[in-house]
Tab-separated table of C-alpha atoms in Angstrom:
chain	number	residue	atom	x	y	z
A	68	UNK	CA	2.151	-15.267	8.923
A	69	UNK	CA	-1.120	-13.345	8.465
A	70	UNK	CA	-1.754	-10.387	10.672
A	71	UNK	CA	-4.589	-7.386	10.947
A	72	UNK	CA	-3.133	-4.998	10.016
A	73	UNK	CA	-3.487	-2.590	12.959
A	74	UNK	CA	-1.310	-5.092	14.728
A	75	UNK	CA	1.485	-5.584	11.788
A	76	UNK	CA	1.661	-0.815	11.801
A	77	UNK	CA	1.553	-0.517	15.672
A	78	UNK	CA	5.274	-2.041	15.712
A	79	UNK	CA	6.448	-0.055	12.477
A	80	UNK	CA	4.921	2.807	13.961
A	81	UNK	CA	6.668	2.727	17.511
A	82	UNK	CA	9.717	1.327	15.798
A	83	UNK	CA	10.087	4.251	13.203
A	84	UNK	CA	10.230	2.119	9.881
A	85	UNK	CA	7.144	2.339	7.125
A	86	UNK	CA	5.734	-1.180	5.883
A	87	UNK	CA	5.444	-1.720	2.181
A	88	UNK	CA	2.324	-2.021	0.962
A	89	UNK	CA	2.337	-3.736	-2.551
A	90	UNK	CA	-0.010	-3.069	-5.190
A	91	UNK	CA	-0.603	-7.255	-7.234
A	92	UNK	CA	-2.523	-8.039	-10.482
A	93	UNK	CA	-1.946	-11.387	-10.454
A	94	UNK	CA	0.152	-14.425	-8.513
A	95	UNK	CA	3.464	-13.292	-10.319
A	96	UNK	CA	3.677	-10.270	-7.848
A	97	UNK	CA	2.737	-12.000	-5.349
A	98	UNK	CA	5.309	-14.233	-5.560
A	99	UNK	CA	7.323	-10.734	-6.099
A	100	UNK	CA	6.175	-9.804	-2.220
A	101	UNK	CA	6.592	-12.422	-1.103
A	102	UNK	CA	9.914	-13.926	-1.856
A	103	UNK	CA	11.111	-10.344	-1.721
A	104	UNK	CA	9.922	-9.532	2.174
A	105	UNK	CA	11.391	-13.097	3.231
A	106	UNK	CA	14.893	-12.361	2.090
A	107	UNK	CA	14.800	-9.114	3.425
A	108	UNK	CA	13.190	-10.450	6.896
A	109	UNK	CA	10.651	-7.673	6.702
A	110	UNK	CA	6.603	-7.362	7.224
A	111	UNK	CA	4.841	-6.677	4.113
A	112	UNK	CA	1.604	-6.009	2.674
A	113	UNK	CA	-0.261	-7.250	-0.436
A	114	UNK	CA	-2.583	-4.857	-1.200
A	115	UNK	CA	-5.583	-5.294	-4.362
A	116	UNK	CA	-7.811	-2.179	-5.426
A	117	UNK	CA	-10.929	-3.080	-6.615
A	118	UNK	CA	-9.551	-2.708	-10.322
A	119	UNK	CA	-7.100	-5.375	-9.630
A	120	UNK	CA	-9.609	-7.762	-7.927
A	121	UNK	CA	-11.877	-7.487	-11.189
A	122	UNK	CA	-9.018	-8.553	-13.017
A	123	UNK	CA	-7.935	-11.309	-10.873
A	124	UNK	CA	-11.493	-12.731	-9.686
A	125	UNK	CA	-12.823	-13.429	-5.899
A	126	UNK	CA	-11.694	-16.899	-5.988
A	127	UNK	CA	-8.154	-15.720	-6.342
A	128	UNK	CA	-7.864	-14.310	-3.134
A	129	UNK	CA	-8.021	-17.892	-1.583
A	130	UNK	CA	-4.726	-18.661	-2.748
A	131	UNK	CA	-3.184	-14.827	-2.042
A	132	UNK	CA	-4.667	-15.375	1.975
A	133	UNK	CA	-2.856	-19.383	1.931
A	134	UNK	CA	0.450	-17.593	0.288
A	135	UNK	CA	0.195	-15.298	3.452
A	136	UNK	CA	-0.381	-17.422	5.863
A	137	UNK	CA	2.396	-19.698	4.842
A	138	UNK	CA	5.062	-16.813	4.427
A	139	UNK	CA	8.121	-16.919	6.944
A	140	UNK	CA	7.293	-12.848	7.581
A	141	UNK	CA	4.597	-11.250	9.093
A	142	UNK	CA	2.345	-10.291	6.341
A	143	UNK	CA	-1.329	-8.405	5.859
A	144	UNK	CA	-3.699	-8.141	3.032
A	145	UNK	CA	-5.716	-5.123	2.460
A	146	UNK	CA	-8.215	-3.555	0.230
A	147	UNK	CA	-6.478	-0.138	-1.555
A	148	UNK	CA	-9.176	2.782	-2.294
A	149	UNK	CA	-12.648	0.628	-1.326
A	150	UNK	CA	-14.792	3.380	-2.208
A	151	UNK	CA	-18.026	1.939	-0.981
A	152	UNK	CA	-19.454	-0.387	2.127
A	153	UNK	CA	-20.351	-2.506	-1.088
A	154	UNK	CA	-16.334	-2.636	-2.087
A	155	UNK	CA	-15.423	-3.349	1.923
A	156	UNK	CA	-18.141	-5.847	2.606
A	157	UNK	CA	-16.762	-7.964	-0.328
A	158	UNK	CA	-12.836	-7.570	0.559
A	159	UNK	CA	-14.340	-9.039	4.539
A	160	UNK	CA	-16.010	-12.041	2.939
A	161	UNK	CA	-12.564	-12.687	0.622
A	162	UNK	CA	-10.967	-12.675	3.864
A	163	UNK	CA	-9.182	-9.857	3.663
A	164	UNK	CA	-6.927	-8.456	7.258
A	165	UNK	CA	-7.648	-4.854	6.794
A	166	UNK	CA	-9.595	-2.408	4.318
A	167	UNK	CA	-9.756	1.320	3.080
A	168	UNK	CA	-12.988	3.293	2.544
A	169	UNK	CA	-11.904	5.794	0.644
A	170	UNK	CA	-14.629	8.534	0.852
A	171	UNK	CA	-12.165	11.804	0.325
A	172	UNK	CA	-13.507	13.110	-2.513
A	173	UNK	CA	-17.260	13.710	0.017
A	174	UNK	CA	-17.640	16.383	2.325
A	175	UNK	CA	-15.969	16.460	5.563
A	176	UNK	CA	-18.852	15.205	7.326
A	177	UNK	CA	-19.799	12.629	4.627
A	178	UNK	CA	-16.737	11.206	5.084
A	179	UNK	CA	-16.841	11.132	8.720
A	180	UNK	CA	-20.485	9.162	8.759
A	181	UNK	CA	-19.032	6.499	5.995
A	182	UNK	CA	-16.117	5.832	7.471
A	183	UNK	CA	-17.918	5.620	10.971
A	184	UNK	CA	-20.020	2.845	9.130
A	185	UNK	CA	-17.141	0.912	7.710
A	186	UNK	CA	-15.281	0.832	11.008
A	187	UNK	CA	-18.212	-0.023	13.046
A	188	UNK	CA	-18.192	-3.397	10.412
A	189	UNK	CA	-14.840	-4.042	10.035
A	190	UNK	CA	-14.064	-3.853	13.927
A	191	UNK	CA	-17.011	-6.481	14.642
A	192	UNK	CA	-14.658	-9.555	12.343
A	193	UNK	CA	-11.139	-7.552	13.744
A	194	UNK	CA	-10.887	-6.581	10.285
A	195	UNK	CA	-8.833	-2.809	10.419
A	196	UNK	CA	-9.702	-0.001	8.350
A	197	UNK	CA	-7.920	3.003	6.687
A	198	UNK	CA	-9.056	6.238	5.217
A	199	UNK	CA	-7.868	9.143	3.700
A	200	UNK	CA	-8.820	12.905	4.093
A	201	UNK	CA	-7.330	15.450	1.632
A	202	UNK	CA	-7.003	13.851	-1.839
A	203	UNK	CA	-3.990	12.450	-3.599
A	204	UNK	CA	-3.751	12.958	-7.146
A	205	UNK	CA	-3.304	11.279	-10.394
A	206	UNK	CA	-0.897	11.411	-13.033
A	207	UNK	CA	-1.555	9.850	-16.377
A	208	UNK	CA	-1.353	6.308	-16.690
A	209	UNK	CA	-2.727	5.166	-13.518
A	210	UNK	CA	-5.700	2.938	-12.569
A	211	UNK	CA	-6.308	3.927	-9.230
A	212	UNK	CA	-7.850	7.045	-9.184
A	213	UNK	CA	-7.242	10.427	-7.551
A	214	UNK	CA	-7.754	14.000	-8.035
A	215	UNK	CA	-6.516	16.312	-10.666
A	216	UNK	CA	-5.455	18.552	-7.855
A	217	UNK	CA	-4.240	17.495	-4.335
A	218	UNK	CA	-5.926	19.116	-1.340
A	219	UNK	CA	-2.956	18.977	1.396
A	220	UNK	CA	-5.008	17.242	4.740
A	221	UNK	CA	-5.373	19.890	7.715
A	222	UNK	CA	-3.682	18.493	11.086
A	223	UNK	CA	-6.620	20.073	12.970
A	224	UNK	CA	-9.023	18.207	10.817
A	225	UNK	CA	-7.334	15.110	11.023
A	226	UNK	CA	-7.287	14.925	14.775
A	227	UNK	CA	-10.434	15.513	14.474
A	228	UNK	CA	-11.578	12.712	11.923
A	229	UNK	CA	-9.362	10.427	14.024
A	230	UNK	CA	-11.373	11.012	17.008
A	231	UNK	CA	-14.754	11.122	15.270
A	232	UNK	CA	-14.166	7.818	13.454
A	233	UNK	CA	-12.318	5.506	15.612
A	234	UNK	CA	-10.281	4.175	12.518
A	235	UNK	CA	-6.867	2.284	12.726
A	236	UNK	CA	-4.734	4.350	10.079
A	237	UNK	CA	-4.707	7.770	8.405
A	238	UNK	CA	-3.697	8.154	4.714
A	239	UNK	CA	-2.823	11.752	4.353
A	240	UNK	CA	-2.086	14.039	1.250
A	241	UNK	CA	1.117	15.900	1.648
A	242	UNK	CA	2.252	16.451	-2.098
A	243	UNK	CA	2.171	12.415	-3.958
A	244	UNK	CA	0.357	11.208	-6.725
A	245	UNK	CA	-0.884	8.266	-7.571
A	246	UNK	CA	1.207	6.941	-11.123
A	247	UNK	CA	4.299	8.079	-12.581
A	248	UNK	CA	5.692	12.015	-12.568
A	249	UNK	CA	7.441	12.001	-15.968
A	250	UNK	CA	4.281	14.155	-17.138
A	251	UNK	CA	4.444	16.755	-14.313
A	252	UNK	CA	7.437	16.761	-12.900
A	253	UNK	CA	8.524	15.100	-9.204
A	254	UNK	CA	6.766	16.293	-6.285
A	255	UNK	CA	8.109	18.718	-3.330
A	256	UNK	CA	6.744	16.513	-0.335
A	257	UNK	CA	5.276	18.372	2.660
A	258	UNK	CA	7.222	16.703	5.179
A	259	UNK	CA	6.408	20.342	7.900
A	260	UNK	CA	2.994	19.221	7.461
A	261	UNK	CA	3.822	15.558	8.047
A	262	UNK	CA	5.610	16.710	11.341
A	263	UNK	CA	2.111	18.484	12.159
A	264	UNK	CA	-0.133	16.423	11.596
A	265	UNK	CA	1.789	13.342	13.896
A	266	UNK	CA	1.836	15.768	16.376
A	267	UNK	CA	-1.524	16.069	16.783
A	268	UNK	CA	-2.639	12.501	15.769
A	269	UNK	CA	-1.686	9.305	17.618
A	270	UNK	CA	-2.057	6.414	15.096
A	271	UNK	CA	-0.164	5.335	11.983
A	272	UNK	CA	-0.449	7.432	9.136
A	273	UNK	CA	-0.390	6.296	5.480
A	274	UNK	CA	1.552	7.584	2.280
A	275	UNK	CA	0.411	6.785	-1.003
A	276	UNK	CA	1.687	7.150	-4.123
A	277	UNK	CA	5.204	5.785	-2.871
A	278	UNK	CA	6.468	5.561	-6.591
A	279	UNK	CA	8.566	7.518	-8.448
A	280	UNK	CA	9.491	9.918	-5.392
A	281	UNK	CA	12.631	11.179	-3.994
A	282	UNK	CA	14.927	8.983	-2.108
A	283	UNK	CA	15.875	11.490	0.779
A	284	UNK	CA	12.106	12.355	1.407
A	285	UNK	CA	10.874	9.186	1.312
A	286	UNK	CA	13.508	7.968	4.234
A	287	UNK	CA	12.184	11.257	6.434
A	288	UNK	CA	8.498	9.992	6.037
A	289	UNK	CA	8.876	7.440	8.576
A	290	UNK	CA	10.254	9.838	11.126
A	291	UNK	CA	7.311	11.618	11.046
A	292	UNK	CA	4.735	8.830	11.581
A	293	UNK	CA	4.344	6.848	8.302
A	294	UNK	CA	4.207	3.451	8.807
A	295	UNK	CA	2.859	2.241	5.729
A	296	UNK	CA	3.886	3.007	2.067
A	297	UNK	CA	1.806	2.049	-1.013
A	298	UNK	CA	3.287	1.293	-3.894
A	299	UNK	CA	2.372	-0.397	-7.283
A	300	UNK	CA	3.814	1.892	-10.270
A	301	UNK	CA	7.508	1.390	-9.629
A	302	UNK	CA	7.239	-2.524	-9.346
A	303	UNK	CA	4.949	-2.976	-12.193
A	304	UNK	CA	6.769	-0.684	-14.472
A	305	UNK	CA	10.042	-2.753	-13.736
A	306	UNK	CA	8.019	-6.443	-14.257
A	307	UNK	CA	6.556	-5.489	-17.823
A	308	UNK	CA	9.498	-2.804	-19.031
A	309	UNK	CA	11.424	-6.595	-18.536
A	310	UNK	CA	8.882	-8.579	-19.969
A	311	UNK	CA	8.545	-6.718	-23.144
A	312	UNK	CA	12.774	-6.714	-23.371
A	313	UNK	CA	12.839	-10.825	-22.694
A	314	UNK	CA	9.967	-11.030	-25.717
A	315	UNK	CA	11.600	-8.765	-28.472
A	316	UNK	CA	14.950	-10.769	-27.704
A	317	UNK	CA	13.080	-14.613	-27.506
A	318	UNK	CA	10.087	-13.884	-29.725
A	319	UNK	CA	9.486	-17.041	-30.156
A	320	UNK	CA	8.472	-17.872	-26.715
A	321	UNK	CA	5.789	-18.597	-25.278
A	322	UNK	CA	6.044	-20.708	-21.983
A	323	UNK	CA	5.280	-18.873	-19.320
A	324	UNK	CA	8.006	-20.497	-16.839
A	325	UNK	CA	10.242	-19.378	-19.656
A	326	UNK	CA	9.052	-15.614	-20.073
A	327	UNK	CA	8.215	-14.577	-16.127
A	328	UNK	CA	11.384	-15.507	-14.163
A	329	UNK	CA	13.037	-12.398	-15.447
A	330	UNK	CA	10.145	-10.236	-15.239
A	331	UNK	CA	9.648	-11.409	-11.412
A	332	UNK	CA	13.389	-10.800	-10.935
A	333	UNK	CA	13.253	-7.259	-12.161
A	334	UNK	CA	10.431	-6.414	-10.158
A	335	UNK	CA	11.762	-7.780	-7.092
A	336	UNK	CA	15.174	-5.664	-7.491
A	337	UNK	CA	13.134	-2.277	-7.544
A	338	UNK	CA	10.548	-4.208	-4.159
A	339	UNK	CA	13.949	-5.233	-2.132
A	340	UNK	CA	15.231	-1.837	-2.492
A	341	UNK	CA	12.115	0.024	-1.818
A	342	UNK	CA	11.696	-2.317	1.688
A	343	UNK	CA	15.667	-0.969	2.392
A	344	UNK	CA	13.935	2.798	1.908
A	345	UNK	CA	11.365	2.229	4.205
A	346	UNK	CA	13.984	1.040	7.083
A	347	UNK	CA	11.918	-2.361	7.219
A	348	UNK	CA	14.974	-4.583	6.253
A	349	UNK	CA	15.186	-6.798	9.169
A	350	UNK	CA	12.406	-5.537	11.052
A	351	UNK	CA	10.424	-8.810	11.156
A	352	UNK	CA	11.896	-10.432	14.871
A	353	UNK	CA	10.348	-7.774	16.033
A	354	UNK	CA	6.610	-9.212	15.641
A	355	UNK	CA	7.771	-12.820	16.872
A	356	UNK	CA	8.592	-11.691	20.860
């Protein structure tokens, strides 16, 4: 089932659980999502960055919004880090449920006049829209951007921004990076600033860089107003770390129905687990009345 995604957050929101949001390169994680939100009964969301949809082509998205649409969950897809009306306007003629306009790295009041723009689109084709205010950052090894250092959102701006900009969902920066920490070391997350900035802002907020994070913060998130979690480093890792084991062991293979199944497996251990983090496990009754 294929939702906007303001709809699919609003019930994660008031039912304190975070949807995943799922970082896919190609129909193999989809399939990954997929299969993996259905057999834990949860919502889900496929999420492409622009990085990913140069890889996979416009014409791919056909089959990602069909694969939605027929899923037994409710389900949402979403641009991740549109940085541009240019990147948003093509995710809305893909067909895409909900966007981000990611315009953190401009001034306060830069940001506030692009997002108003992207929202003032997006709401016209009930498409939602995300942004982010503070910055996340960026370890080594990752595609998606970021900043070399994170500047922690202010709750006072955020209300603010929220108010200003009439968008759907918040991403904030309270201490996660975008990538894996085995370079610099796991982060402490800011969950008294979470707490804050929930208090003083009544939509969904957004966590990004869900990989490679602690366990016991992660589950507190959710308490505090996340109600989505991006992810893409944790389940990709898993998928090719079991790819290249299954091809030193069969190197003589080269099917791909006889190379994937185990790579798809793998990453759907680390996806089902993550979904059981976020509290979403059996959270998808709750969208069919």
């Amino acid at each position: 089932m294929l939702m906007n995604m303001k709809e699919l957050l609003e019930v994660a929101y008031k039912n304190n659980f975070a949807v995943g949001s799922f970082n896919i390169a190609n129909s193999e994680f989809v399939r990954v999502v997929i299969e993996s939100a259905e057999e834990k009964k949860t919502p889900a969301i496929i999420q492409i960055h622009p990085n990913e949809l140069d890889l996979v082509g416009d014409d791919f998205i056909a089959y990602v919004r069909e694969s939605c649409k027929n899923a037994k969950v409710p389900m949402a897809i979403h641009l991740d880090h549109g940085s541009s009306v240019k990147d948003v306007m093509r995710a809305i003629r893909n067909g895409y449920t909900s966007v981000m306009i990611d315009a953190s790295h401009a001034s306060f009041a830069d940001n506030i006049a692009i997002t108003k723009e992207v929202v003032n689109i997006a709401h016209d084709v009930n498409v939602s829209v995300e942004a982010e205010l503070g910055t996340i950052g960026s370890n080594e090894g990752s595609s998606e951007g970021g900043a070399d250092e994170i500047l922690y959102t202010d709750a006072d701006d955020a209300k603010r921004f929220v108010e200003e900009t009439g968008i759907d969902t918040l991403a904030v920066a309270i201490g996660t990076s975008h990538g894996q920490y085995k370079y610099a070391g796991k982060p402490e997350l800011k969950l008294d600033l979470l707490a804050e900035i929930n208090q003083k802002v009544e939509i969904p907020l957004v966590l990004h860089g869900g990989s490679d994070n602690k366990d016991e913060e992660i589950a507190q998130t959710y308490l505090h107003g996340i109600a989505k979690i991006n992810l893409s480093t944790d389940m990709k890792s898993a998928f090719f770390q079991e790819m290249r084991r299954f091809l030193k062991d069969n190197q003589g293979a080269y099917e791909p129905d006889v190379i994937m199944p185990s790579a798809r497996n793998a990453a759907k251990e680390v996806v089902k687990h993550k979904m059981h983090l976020f509290n979403s496990t059996n959270k998808a009754h709750l969208y069919f009345g």
